CSV table of C-alpha atoms and ligand atoms in Angstrom, one decimal:
chain,number,residue,atom,x,y,z
A,1108,MET,CA,-38.9,17.9,-11.6
A,1109,LYS,CA,-35.1,18.2,-12.0
A,1110,SER,CA,-33.2,15.1,-13.0
A,1111,LEU,CA,-31.2,13.3,-10.3
A,1112,HIS,CA,-28.0,14.4,-12.0
A,1113,GLN,CA,-29.1,18.1,-11.8
A,1114,GLN,CA,-30.1,17.7,-8.2
A,1115,ASP,CA,-26.7,16.2,-7.4
A,1116,LYS,CA,-25.0,19.1,-9.2
A,1117,ASP,CA,-27.1,21.6,-7.3
A,1118,LEU,CA,-26.6,20.2,-3.9
A,1119,ILE,CA,-23.7,17.9,-3.4
A,1120,TRP,CA,-19.9,18.5,-3.0
A,1121,HIS,CA,-18.1,15.3,-3.8
A,1122,PRO,CA,-14.8,14.1,-2.3
A,1123,TYR,CA,-11.6,14.6,-4.2
A,1124,THR,CA,-13.5,16.2,-7.0
A,1125,GLN,CA,-12.8,19.4,-9.0
A,1126,HIS,CA,-16.3,20.2,-9.9
A,1127,LEU,CA,-15.4,22.8,-12.5
A,1128,VAL,CA,-13.9,20.2,-14.8
A,1129,GLU,CA,-15.1,16.7,-13.8
A,1130,PRO,CA,-18.0,15.2,-15.7
A,1131,GLU,CA,-21.1,14.4,-13.8
A,1132,PRO,CA,-20.8,11.4,-11.5
A,1133,ILE,CA,-22.2,8.1,-12.6
A,1134,LEU,CA,-25.5,7.2,-10.7
A,1135,ILE,CA,-25.3,3.8,-9.2
A,1136,GLU,CA,-28.6,2.2,-8.3
A,1137,ARG,CA,-27.6,-1.2,-7.1
A,1138,ALA,CA,-24.6,-3.5,-6.7
A,1139,LYS,CA,-24.1,-7.2,-6.5
A,1140,GLY,CA,-20.9,-9.3,-6.2
A,1141,ALA,CA,-18.1,-7.5,-8.0
A,1142,SER,CA,-20.5,-5.3,-10.1
A,1143,LEU,CA,-22.1,-1.9,-9.8
A,1144,PHE,CA,-25.2,-1.2,-11.8
A,1145,THR,CA,-26.0,2.3,-13.1
A,1146,SER,CA,-29.4,3.9,-13.2
A,1147,GLU,CA,-29.3,3.2,-16.9
A,1148,GLY,CA,-28.8,-0.5,-16.3
A,1149,ASN,CA,-25.1,-0.6,-17.3
A,1150,GLU,CA,-22.7,-2.9,-15.4
A,1151,VAL,CA,-19.5,-1.5,-14.0
A,1152,LEU,CA,-17.0,-4.0,-12.7
A,1153,ASP,CA,-15.7,-2.6,-9.3
A,1154,LEU,CA,-12.0,-3.4,-9.7
A,1155,ILE,CA,-10.9,-1.2,-6.8
A,1156,SER,CA,-13.5,-2.5,-4.4
A,1157,SER,CA,-15.1,1.0,-4.0
A,1158,TRP,CA,-12.1,2.6,-2.5
A,1159,TRP,CA,-10.7,-0.7,-1.2
A,1160,THR,CA,-13.6,-1.4,1.1
A,1161,THR,CA,-15.7,-4.2,-0.5
A,1162,THR,CA,-14.3,-7.6,0.5
A,1163,HIS,CA,-16.8,-10.5,0.1
A,1164,GLY,CA,-18.7,-8.6,-2.6
A,1165,HIS,CA,-21.5,-6.1,-2.8
A,1166,SER,CA,-24.9,-6.9,-1.3
A,1167,HIS,CA,-23.9,-10.3,0.1
A,1168,GLU,CA,-27.0,-12.1,1.4
A,1169,LYS,CA,-25.5,-13.1,4.7
A,1170,LEU,CA,-24.1,-9.6,5.4
A,1171,ASN,CA,-27.4,-8.0,4.4
A,1172,GLN,CA,-29.2,-10.3,6.8
A,1173,ALA,CA,-26.7,-9.5,9.7
A,1174,ILE,CA,-27.7,-5.8,9.4
A,1175,ILE,CA,-31.4,-6.5,9.2
A,1176,ASN,CA,-31.3,-8.8,12.3
A,1177,GLN,CA,-29.4,-6.3,14.3
A,1178,ALA,CA,-31.6,-3.3,13.2
A,1179,GLU,CA,-34.6,-5.2,14.6
A,1180,LYS,CA,-32.9,-5.4,18.0
A,1181,LEU,CA,-30.8,-2.3,18.6
A,1182,ASP,CA,-30.0,0.5,16.1
A,1183,HIS,CA,-27.6,2.6,18.1
A,1184,VAL,CA,-26.7,3.5,21.7
A,1185,MET,CA,-24.0,5.8,23.0
A,1186,PHE,CA,-20.8,3.9,23.9
A,1187,ALA,CA,-19.6,5.8,27.0
A,1188,GLY,CA,-21.3,4.2,30.0
A,1189,PHE,CA,-23.0,1.6,27.7
A,1190,SER,CA,-22.0,-1.4,25.8
A,1191,HIS,CA,-23.8,-4.0,23.7
A,1192,PRO,CA,-23.3,-7.6,22.5
A,1193,PRO,CA,-22.4,-6.8,18.9
A,1194,ALA,CA,-19.4,-4.7,20.0
A,1195,ILE,CA,-18.3,-7.4,22.5
A,1196,LYS,CA,-18.6,-10.2,19.9
A,1197,LEU,CA,-16.7,-8.2,17.3
A,1198,ALA,CA,-13.9,-7.2,19.7
A,1199,THR,CA,-13.6,-10.9,20.8
A,1200,GLU,CA,-13.4,-12.0,17.1
A,1201,LEU,CA,-10.9,-9.3,16.2
A,1202,ILE,CA,-8.6,-10.1,19.1
A,1203,THR,CA,-8.7,-13.8,17.9
A,1204,VAL,CA,-7.5,-12.9,14.4
A,1205,LEU,CA,-5.0,-10.2,15.2
A,1206,PRO,CA,-1.4,-10.8,16.5
A,1207,LYS,CA,-1.7,-12.1,20.1
A,1208,ASN,CA,-0.1,-9.0,21.7
A,1209,LEU,CA,-3.0,-6.8,20.6
A,1210,LYS,CA,-5.6,-6.8,23.3
A,1211,LYS,CA,-7.7,-3.6,23.6
A,1212,VAL,CA,-10.0,-2.3,20.9
A,1213,PHE,CA,-11.0,1.3,20.5
A,1214,PHE,CA,-13.8,1.9,18.0
A,1215,SER,CA,-14.3,4.9,15.8
A,1216,ASP,CA,-15.7,5.6,12.3
A,1217,ASN,CA,-13.2,5.8,9.5
A,1218,GLY,CA,-9.6,5.3,8.6
A,1219,SER,CA,-8.5,8.8,9.4
A,1220,THR,CA,-10.0,8.6,12.9
A,1221,ALA,CA,-8.4,5.2,13.5
A,1222,VAL,CA,-5.1,6.9,12.8
A,1223,GLU,CA,-5.9,10.0,14.8
A,1224,VAL,CA,-6.7,7.8,17.8
A,1225,ALA,CA,-3.4,5.8,17.3
A,1226,ILE,CA,-1.4,9.1,17.3
A,1227,LYS,CA,-3.2,10.4,20.4
A,1228,ILE,CA,-2.7,7.1,22.2
A,1229,ALA,CA,1.0,7.0,21.4
A,1230,LEU,CA,1.6,10.6,22.5
A,1231,GLN,CA,-0.4,10.3,25.7
A,1232,TYR,CA,1.1,6.9,26.5
A,1233,TRP,CA,4.6,8.4,26.9
A,1234,LYS,CA,3.2,11.5,28.7
A,1235,ASN,CA,1.3,9.3,31.1
A,1236,ARG,CA,4.5,7.4,31.8
A,1237,GLY,CA,6.3,10.7,32.5
A,1238,TYR,CA,8.2,11.1,29.2
A,1239,SER,CA,6.6,14.3,27.9
A,1240,THR,CA,9.5,15.0,25.5
A,1241,LYS,CA,9.0,11.7,23.7
A,1242,ASN,CA,6.6,13.4,21.4
A,1243,LYS,CA,8.0,13.2,17.9
A,1244,LEU,CA,6.3,10.9,15.3
A,1245,VAL,CA,8.2,9.2,12.5
A,1246,ALA,CA,6.7,8.2,9.2
A,1247,LEU,CA,7.7,6.9,5.8
A,1248,ASP,CA,8.0,9.3,2.9
A,1249,GLY,CA,5.1,9.2,0.5
A,1250,GLY,CA,2.7,7.6,3.0
A,1251,TYR,CA,-1.0,8.5,3.2
A,1252,HIS,CA,-2.8,8.1,6.5
A,1253,GLY,CA,-6.0,10.1,6.0
A,1254,ASP,CA,-7.5,13.6,5.8
A,1255,THR,CA,-7.8,14.8,9.4
A,1256,VAL,CA,-5.1,17.1,10.8
A,1257,GLY,CA,-3.1,14.4,12.7
A,1258,ALA,CA,-3.4,11.9,9.8
A,1259,MET,CA,-2.3,14.6,7.3
A,1260,SER,CA,0.6,15.5,9.5
A,1261,VAL,CA,2.1,12.0,9.3
A,1262,SER,CA,1.4,11.8,5.5
A,1263,LYS,CA,4.5,13.5,4.2
A,1264,GLY,CA,5.2,13.5,0.5
A,1265,SER,CA,1.9,12.1,-0.6
A,1266,GLY,CA,1.3,15.4,-2.4
A,1267,PHE,CA,-2.4,15.7,-1.3
A,1268,PHE,CA,-2.1,18.3,1.4
A,1269,ASN,CA,-0.1,21.3,0.1
A,1270,SER,CA,-3.0,23.7,0.9
A,1271,TYR,CA,-2.7,22.8,4.6
A,1272,LYS,CA,1.0,22.3,5.1
A,1273,ASP,CA,1.5,25.4,7.2
A,1274,TYR,CA,-1.0,24.1,9.8
A,1275,LEU,CA,0.3,20.5,10.2
A,1276,PHE,CA,2.6,19.4,13.1
A,1277,SER,CA,6.2,18.5,12.3
A,1278,ILE,CA,7.4,14.9,12.1
A,1279,GLU,CA,10.5,13.0,11.1
A,1280,VAL,CA,10.4,11.4,7.7
A,1281,ILE,CA,12.5,8.5,6.5
A,1282,PRO,CA,12.9,7.4,2.8
A,1283,PHE,CA,10.5,4.7,1.6
A,1284,PRO,CA,12.4,1.9,-0.2
A,1285,GLU,CA,9.9,1.4,-3.0
A,1286,THR,CA,10.5,-1.8,-4.9
A,1287,TRP,CA,9.0,-3.9,-7.7
A,1288,ILE,CA,9.4,-7.2,-9.5
A,1289,GLN,CA,12.9,-7.4,-11.2
A,1290,ASP,CA,14.2,-4.5,-9.1
A,1291,ASP,CA,18.0,-4.9,-8.7
A,1292,GLU,CA,18.5,-2.1,-6.2
A,1293,ARG,CA,16.1,-3.1,-3.5
A,1294,LEU,CA,18.7,-4.0,-0.9
A,1295,GLU,CA,20.6,-0.8,-1.5
A,1296,LYS,CA,17.4,1.3,-1.0
A,1297,GLU,CA,16.5,-0.6,2.1
A,1298,ALA,CA,19.9,-0.1,3.6
A,1299,ILE,CA,19.7,3.7,3.0
A,1300,SER,CA,16.3,3.9,4.6
A,1301,LEU,CA,17.3,1.8,7.6
A,1302,SER,CA,20.5,3.7,8.2
A,1303,TYR,CA,18.5,6.9,8.0
A,1304,PHE,CA,16.2,5.6,10.8
A,1305,MET,CA,19.3,4.5,12.8
A,1306,LYS,CA,20.9,7.9,12.5
A,1307,LEU,CA,17.6,9.6,13.6
A,1308,ILE,CA,17.6,7.3,16.7
A,1309,GLU,CA,21.2,8.1,17.4
A,1310,GLU,CA,20.5,11.8,17.4
A,1311,LYS,CA,17.0,12.0,18.8
A,1312,LYS,CA,16.0,8.8,20.6
A,1313,GLN,CA,14.7,10.6,23.6
A,1314,ASN,CA,12.2,12.4,21.5
A,1315,LEU,CA,10.9,9.7,19.3
A,1316,CYS,CA,7.4,8.6,20.3
A,1317,ALA,CA,6.2,6.2,17.5
A,1318,ILE,CA,6.7,5.3,13.9
A,1319,ILE,CA,3.6,4.9,11.7
A,1320,ILE,CA,3.8,2.9,8.5
A,1321,GLU,CA,1.5,1.4,5.9
A,1322,PRO,CA,3.1,-2.1,6.0
A,1323,LEU,CA,4.1,-3.6,2.7
A,1324,LEU,CA,2.0,-1.3,0.5
A,1325,GLN,CA,1.6,2.4,0.4
A,1326,GLY,CA,-1.9,2.8,-1.0
A,1327,ALA,CA,-3.0,6.3,-2.0
A,1328,GLY,CA,0.7,7.3,-2.3
A,1329,GLY,CA,0.8,5.3,-5.5
A,1330,MET,CA,0.4,1.6,-4.6
A,1331,ARG,CA,4.1,1.5,-3.7
A,1332,VAL,CA,5.4,-1.8,-2.3
A,1333,CYS,CA,8.3,-2.5,0.1
A,1334,SER,CA,9.6,-5.9,1.0
A,1335,ILE,CA,8.6,-8.1,4.0
A,1336,GLU,CA,12.3,-8.2,5.1
A,1337,TYR,CA,12.4,-4.4,5.2
A,1338,VAL,CA,9.2,-4.1,7.3
A,1339,ARG,CA,10.5,-6.7,9.7
A,1340,LYS,CA,13.9,-4.9,10.1
A,1341,LEU,CA,12.2,-1.5,10.6
A,1342,SER,CA,9.9,-3.0,13.2
A,1343,GLN,CA,12.7,-4.7,15.0
A,1344,ILE,CA,14.7,-1.4,15.2
A,1345,ALA,CA,11.6,0.5,16.5
A,1346,LYS,CA,11.0,-2.2,19.2
A,1347,GLU,CA,14.7,-2.3,20.3
A,1348,ASN,CA,14.7,1.5,20.7
A,1349,ASP,CA,11.4,2.1,22.7
A,1350,ILE,CA,9.6,3.6,19.7
A,1351,LEU,CA,6.0,2.5,19.4
A,1352,LEU,CA,5.2,0.7,16.2
A,1353,ILE,CA,2.0,1.7,14.6
A,1354,PHE,CA,0.7,-0.3,11.6
A,1355,ASP,CA,-1.8,1.6,9.5
A,1356,GLU,CA,-3.6,-1.4,8.0
A,1357,VAL,CA,-6.7,0.7,7.0
A,1358,ALA,CA,-6.1,-0.3,3.4
A,1359,VAL,CA,-4.3,-3.6,3.6
A,1360,GLY,CA,-6.1,-5.3,6.5
A,1361,PHE,CA,-8.7,-8.1,6.0
A,1362,GLY,CA,-6.9,-10.1,3.4
A,1363,ARG,CA,-5.9,-7.6,0.8
A,1364,LEU,CA,-2.3,-8.8,0.7
A,1365,GLY,CA,-3.0,-12.5,0.9
A,1366,GLU,CA,-3.0,-13.0,4.7
A,1367,MET,CA,-5.6,-11.6,7.1
A,1368,PHE,CA,-3.3,-8.7,8.0
A,1369,ALA,CA,0.0,-7.4,6.7
A,1370,CYS,CA,1.5,-7.9,10.1
A,1371,ASN,CA,0.8,-11.6,9.8
A,1372,LYS,CA,2.6,-11.6,6.4
A,1373,SER,CA,5.6,-9.8,7.8
A,1374,ALA,CA,5.5,-11.7,11.2
A,1375,CYS,CA,5.5,-8.4,13.1
A,1376,GLU,CA,3.7,-7.5,16.3
A,1377,PRO,CA,2.9,-3.8,16.1
A,1378,ASP,CA,2.0,-2.0,19.4
A,1379,ILE,CA,-1.0,-0.4,17.7
A,1380,ILE,CA,-2.9,-1.3,14.6
A,1381,CYS,CA,-5.4,0.9,12.7
A,1382,LEU,CA,-8.2,-0.8,10.9
A,1383,SER,CA,-11.2,0.4,8.8
A,1384,LYS,CA,-12.3,-0.1,5.1
A,1385,GLY,CA,-12.6,-3.9,5.0
A,1386,LEU,CA,-13.6,-4.1,8.6
A,1387,THR,CA,-17.3,-4.0,7.8
A,1388,ALA,CA,-16.8,-5.7,4.4
A,1389,GLY,CA,-17.4,-2.3,2.9
A,1390,TYR,CA,-20.9,-1.9,4.2
A,1391,LEU,CA,-20.8,0.8,6.9
A,1392,PRO,CA,-18.3,3.4,8.2
A,1393,MET,CA,-16.4,2.0,11.1
A,1394,ALA,CA,-12.8,1.8,12.4
A,1395,ALA,CA,-10.8,0.2,15.2
A,1396,THR,CA,-7.5,1.1,16.8
A,1397,VAL,CA,-6.2,-1.9,18.6
A,1398,CYS,CA,-3.3,-1.8,21.1
A,1399,THR,CA,-1.5,-3.8,23.7
A,1400,ASP,CA,-2.4,-4.2,27.3
A,1401,GLU,CA,0.9,-2.5,28.2
A,1402,ILE,CA,-0.3,0.7,26.5
A,1403,TYR,CA,-3.8,0.5,27.8
A,1404,ASN,CA,-2.6,-0.1,31.4
A,1405,ASN,CA,-0.7,3.2,31.3
A,1406,PHE,CA,-4.0,5.0,30.9
A,1407,LEU,CA,-5.5,3.5,34.1
A,1408,SER,CA,-5.4,6.1,36.9
A,1409,GLN,CA,-7.4,8.0,39.4
A,1410,LYS,CA,-6.3,11.2,37.6
A,1411,ILE,CA,-8.7,12.3,34.9
A,1412,HIS,CA,-5.9,13.8,32.7
A,1413,LYS,CA,-4.5,10.2,32.2
A,1414,THR,CA,-7.8,9.2,30.6
A,1415,LEU,CA,-8.0,8.9,26.8
A,1416,LEU,CA,-10.4,11.8,26.3
A,1417,HIS,CA,-11.5,10.9,22.8
A,1418,GLY,CA,-14.7,9.5,21.4
A,1419,HIS,CA,-17.0,9.8,18.4
A,1420,THR,CA,-20.8,9.9,18.5
A,1421,PHE,CA,-21.2,6.8,16.4
A,1422,THR,CA,-18.5,4.8,18.2
A,1423,ALA,CA,-19.2,1.0,17.9
A,1424,ASN,CA,-22.5,1.5,16.1
A,1425,PRO,CA,-24.3,-1.9,16.6
A,1426,LEU,CA,-25.2,-2.3,12.9
A,1427,ALA,CA,-21.6,-1.8,11.9
A,1428,CYS,CA,-20.4,-4.2,14.6
A,1429,ALA,CA,-22.9,-6.8,13.5
A,1430,VAL,CA,-21.9,-6.7,9.9
A,1431,ALA,CA,-18.2,-6.6,10.8
A,1432,HIS,CA,-18.6,-9.6,13.0
A,1433,LYS,CA,-20.4,-11.5,10.2
A,1434,SER,CA,-17.7,-10.5,7.8
A,1435,LEU,CA,-15.0,-12.1,10.0
A,1436,LYS,CA,-17.1,-15.3,10.2
A,1437,LEU,CA,-17.4,-15.3,6.4
A,1438,PHE,CA,-13.6,-15.4,6.1
A,1439,GLN,CA,-13.9,-18.9,7.7
A,1440,GLU,CA,-17.2,-20.0,6.2
A,1441,GLU,CA,-16.3,-19.1,2.6
A,1442,GLN,CA,-12.6,-19.8,2.9
A,1443,THR,CA,-11.9,-16.3,1.7
A,1444,LEU,CA,-8.1,-16.5,2.0
A,1445,LYS,CA,-8.2,-19.3,-0.6
A,1446,LYS,CA,-10.2,-17.1,-2.9
A,1447,ILE,CA,-7.5,-14.4,-2.4
A,1448,ALA,CA,-4.8,-16.9,-3.2
A,1449,HIS,CA,-6.6,-17.8,-6.4
A,1450,ILE,CA,-6.8,-14.1,-7.4
A,1451,GLU,CA,-3.1,-13.8,-6.6
A,1452,LYS,CA,-2.3,-16.7,-8.9
A,1453,LYS,CA,-4.3,-15.1,-11.7
A,1454,HIS,CA,-2.5,-11.8,-11.2
A,1455,VAL,CA,0.9,-13.7,-11.3
A,1456,ASP,CA,0.0,-15.3,-14.6
A,1457,PHE,CA,-1.1,-11.9,-16.0
A,1458,SER,CA,2.1,-10.3,-14.7
A,1459,GLN,CA,4.1,-12.7,-17.0
A,1460,VAL,CA,2.1,-11.3,-19.9
A,1461,LEU,CA,2.7,-7.7,-18.8
A,1462,LEU,CA,6.4,-8.2,-18.4
A,1463,LYS,CA,6.6,-9.3,-22.0
A,1464,THR,CA,5.2,-5.9,-23.2
A,1465,ASN,CA,7.3,-2.8,-23.4
A,1466,SER,CA,4.4,-0.8,-22.2
A,1467,ILE,CA,4.8,-1.0,-18.4
A,1468,PHE,CA,7.4,-0.7,-15.7
A,1469,LYS,CA,7.7,-1.1,-11.9
A,1470,LEU,CA,5.4,-4.1,-11.8
A,1471,ARG,CA,4.1,-4.8,-8.2
A,1472,GLN,CA,2.0,-7.8,-7.1
A,1473,VAL,CA,1.1,-8.7,-3.5
A,1474,GLY,CA,-2.0,-10.8,-2.6
A,1475,SER,CA,-5.0,-9.4,-4.4
A,1476,VAL,CA,-3.2,-6.3,-5.5
A,1477,LEU,CA,-1.6,-5.9,-8.9
A,1478,ALA,CA,0.0,-2.5,-9.9
A,1479,PHE,CA,2.3,-1.2,-12.5
A,1480,ASP,CA,3.3,2.1,-14.0
A,1481,ILE,CA,2.7,3.2,-17.6
A,1482,GLN,CA,5.4,3.6,-20.0
A,1483,SER,CA,4.0,6.4,-22.1
A,1484,LYS,CA,6.0,7.5,-25.2
A,1485,LYS,CA,4.5,11.0,-25.2
A,1486,ASN,CA,6.1,12.8,-22.3
A,1487,ASN,CA,3.6,15.7,-22.1
A,1488,TYR,CA,0.7,13.2,-22.3
A,1489,LYS,CA,1.4,11.9,-18.7
A,1490,ASN,CA,-0.1,15.0,-17.1
A,1491,ASN,CA,-3.7,13.9,-17.4
A,1492,LEU,CA,-3.0,10.3,-18.2
A,1493,SER,CA,-4.7,8.9,-15.1
A,1494,GLU,CA,-7.9,10.9,-15.8
A,1495,LYS,CA,-8.0,9.8,-19.4
A,1496,LEU,CA,-7.4,6.2,-18.5
A,1497,ARG,CA,-10.0,6.3,-15.8
A,1498,PHE,CA,-12.7,7.5,-18.2
A,1499,LEU,CA,-11.5,5.1,-20.9
A,1500,PHE,CA,-11.9,2.2,-18.6
A,1501,LEU,CA,-15.2,3.4,-17.2
A,1502,SER,CA,-16.6,3.8,-20.7
A,1503,GLN,CA,-16.0,0.1,-21.2
A,1504,GLY,CA,-17.6,-0.9,-17.9
A,1505,PHE,CA,-14.5,-1.1,-15.6
A,1506,ASN,CA,-14.0,0.9,-12.4
A,1507,ILE,CA,-10.2,1.3,-12.5
A,1508,ARG,CA,-8.9,4.5,-11.1
A,1509,PRO,CA,-5.2,5.0,-11.8
A,1510,ILE,CA,-3.1,7.0,-9.3
A,1511,GLY,CA,-0.8,9.2,-11.4
A,1512,SER,CA,0.8,6.9,-13.9
A,1513,SER,CA,0.1,3.8,-11.7
A,1514,ILE,CA,-2.7,1.5,-12.8
A,1515,TYR,CA,-3.8,-1.0,-10.1
A,1516,LEU,CA,-6.4,-3.7,-9.4
A,1517,MET,CA,-7.7,-4.4,-5.9
A,1518,PRO,CA,-10.9,-6.4,-6.7
A,1519,PRO,CA,-13.5,-7.8,-4.2
A,1520,TYR,CA,-12.6,-11.4,-3.3
A,1521,CYS,CA,-15.8,-12.8,-4.9
A,1522,ILE,CA,-14.6,-11.8,-8.4
A,1523,SER,CA,-14.8,-14.6,-10.9
A,1524,ASP,CA,-12.2,-15.9,-13.3
A,1525,LYS,CA,-14.3,-14.6,-16.2
A,1526,GLU,CA,-14.5,-11.1,-14.7
A,1527,LEU,CA,-10.8,-11.1,-14.1
A,1528,ASP,CA,-10.0,-12.3,-17.6
A,1529,ARG,CA,-12.2,-9.6,-19.1
A,1530,THR,CA,-10.3,-7.1,-17.0
A,1531,TYR,CA,-6.8,-8.3,-18.0
A,1532,ASP,CA,-8.0,-8.2,-21.6
A,1533,VAL,CA,-9.0,-4.5,-21.5
A,1534,ILE,CA,-5.9,-3.5,-19.6
A,1535,PHE,CA,-3.7,-5.3,-22.1
A,1536,LYS,CA,-5.4,-3.7,-25.1
A,1537,THR,CA,-5.3,-0.3,-23.5
A,1538,ILE,CA,-1.7,-0.2,-22.4
A,1539,THR,CA,-0.4,-1.7,-25.7
A,1540,SER,CA,-2.1,1.0,-27.6
A,1541,LEU,CA,-1.2,3.9,-25.2
A,1542,PRO,CA,0.5,6.3,-27.6
A,1543,THR,CA,-2.5,6.4,-29.8
A,1544,ILE,CA,-5.1,7.1,-27.0
B,1746,PLP,C1,-3.6,3.6,4.7
B,1746,PLP,C2,-4.8,4.5,4.9
B,1746,PLP,N1,-4.9,5.1,6.1
B,1746,PLP,C3,-6.0,5.9,6.4
B,1746,PLP,C4,-6.9,6.2,5.4
B,1746,PLP,C5,-8.0,7.1,5.7
B,1746,PLP,O1,-9.2,6.4,5.7
B,1746,PLP,P1,-10.6,7.2,5.5
B,1746,PLP,O2,-10.7,7.6,4.1
B,1746,PLP,O3,-11.6,6.2,5.8
B,1746,PLP,O4,-10.6,8.3,6.5
B,1746,PLP,C6,-6.7,5.6,4.1
B,1746,PLP,C7,-7.7,5.9,3.0
B,1746,PLP,O5,-7.5,5.6,1.9
B,1746,PLP,C8,-5.6,4.7,3.9
B,1746,PLP,O6,-5.4,4.2,2.7
């Protein structure tokens, strides 16, 4: 009998993995709270919430029960021509927590499809209204919106998609005014970005369909932060110029940045919002693209071509809806936003320690996210720095996965003070001994 590792190697192609050089994956057998447990019984603290999905913690009793209860009633049913209570309950709850202009929920299964749907809705909205030439999308440089073709097309400068660049559609890109704590040039960068947007509008307003942004935090592009004021101004300009505003909150939704959504934090009302990852508390693949009644109403017609002809087999899977609904309830029952505020306070205190070292730069901290770049003394060392650090942290029981030279934490909200302190400790020791690693 082959070992599980060997079977994995023989059969499975892992995501974002160069199988020629990567070591064999770590086998995880179970998880609880903020911890993963390997088949050898070792604990790994999940400090990036398993690709930013786990919110209340792994294997939460109430979430487990919600899935079990639902599985006993209805596992799945197609969602065209049918509906079911878990989807209706979830949509009702979502509409309650989202900005009040967002009224219609379209379900799909992952972050990329949430974005794909948003793009298709935006393009068809203008077409349905008779503005066929309003078909150009705008995005921020360095953004990442997913791995499907539409999502890749609006992800310019993220560096992930060079192999496909000839097959993606063209968009307009504006500079991202990346900022950090103690950044003296923020206002200047924001002015440049906004004037770029204004110029684009001056030249091409008739063609601009929508702008898609990751509000406040570009995730996969390197945990890059921009200011609330910038997001607000950008949103206002889009609104004033008939450009649909799409917030991709796939990564930052459900409390990551301290409030339920980044749009709450920036007091913006996007026309369309994309949600996934934390939607089901990290349990099941699911996404939602939520839009205004105004947009939805422009798809109502006797003419079939005005219909949104889009759908996925597992749209609104009842198990996923049930766990997502329970997760939203837990935000109230467990006062989750208070837990996030506490994590933020811990991050702020640790930031003070970090700022006193000479080992880091570009310190960013928003809600439950803490990020900074490494100041490495050896220039040539940087090339595989992130990989080296990843394995160094893993070998000590911490799932921290740097992006380039950015180290970041985005823990599950159930993480304890003790677990955070252990994490800060290992980070401090690691970065202050960097040149010798
Ligand atoms: C902002 C954002 N949008 C979209 C996606 C794509 O989500 P998925 O990986 O579920 O397709 C991601 C994934 O990291 C993301 O961070």
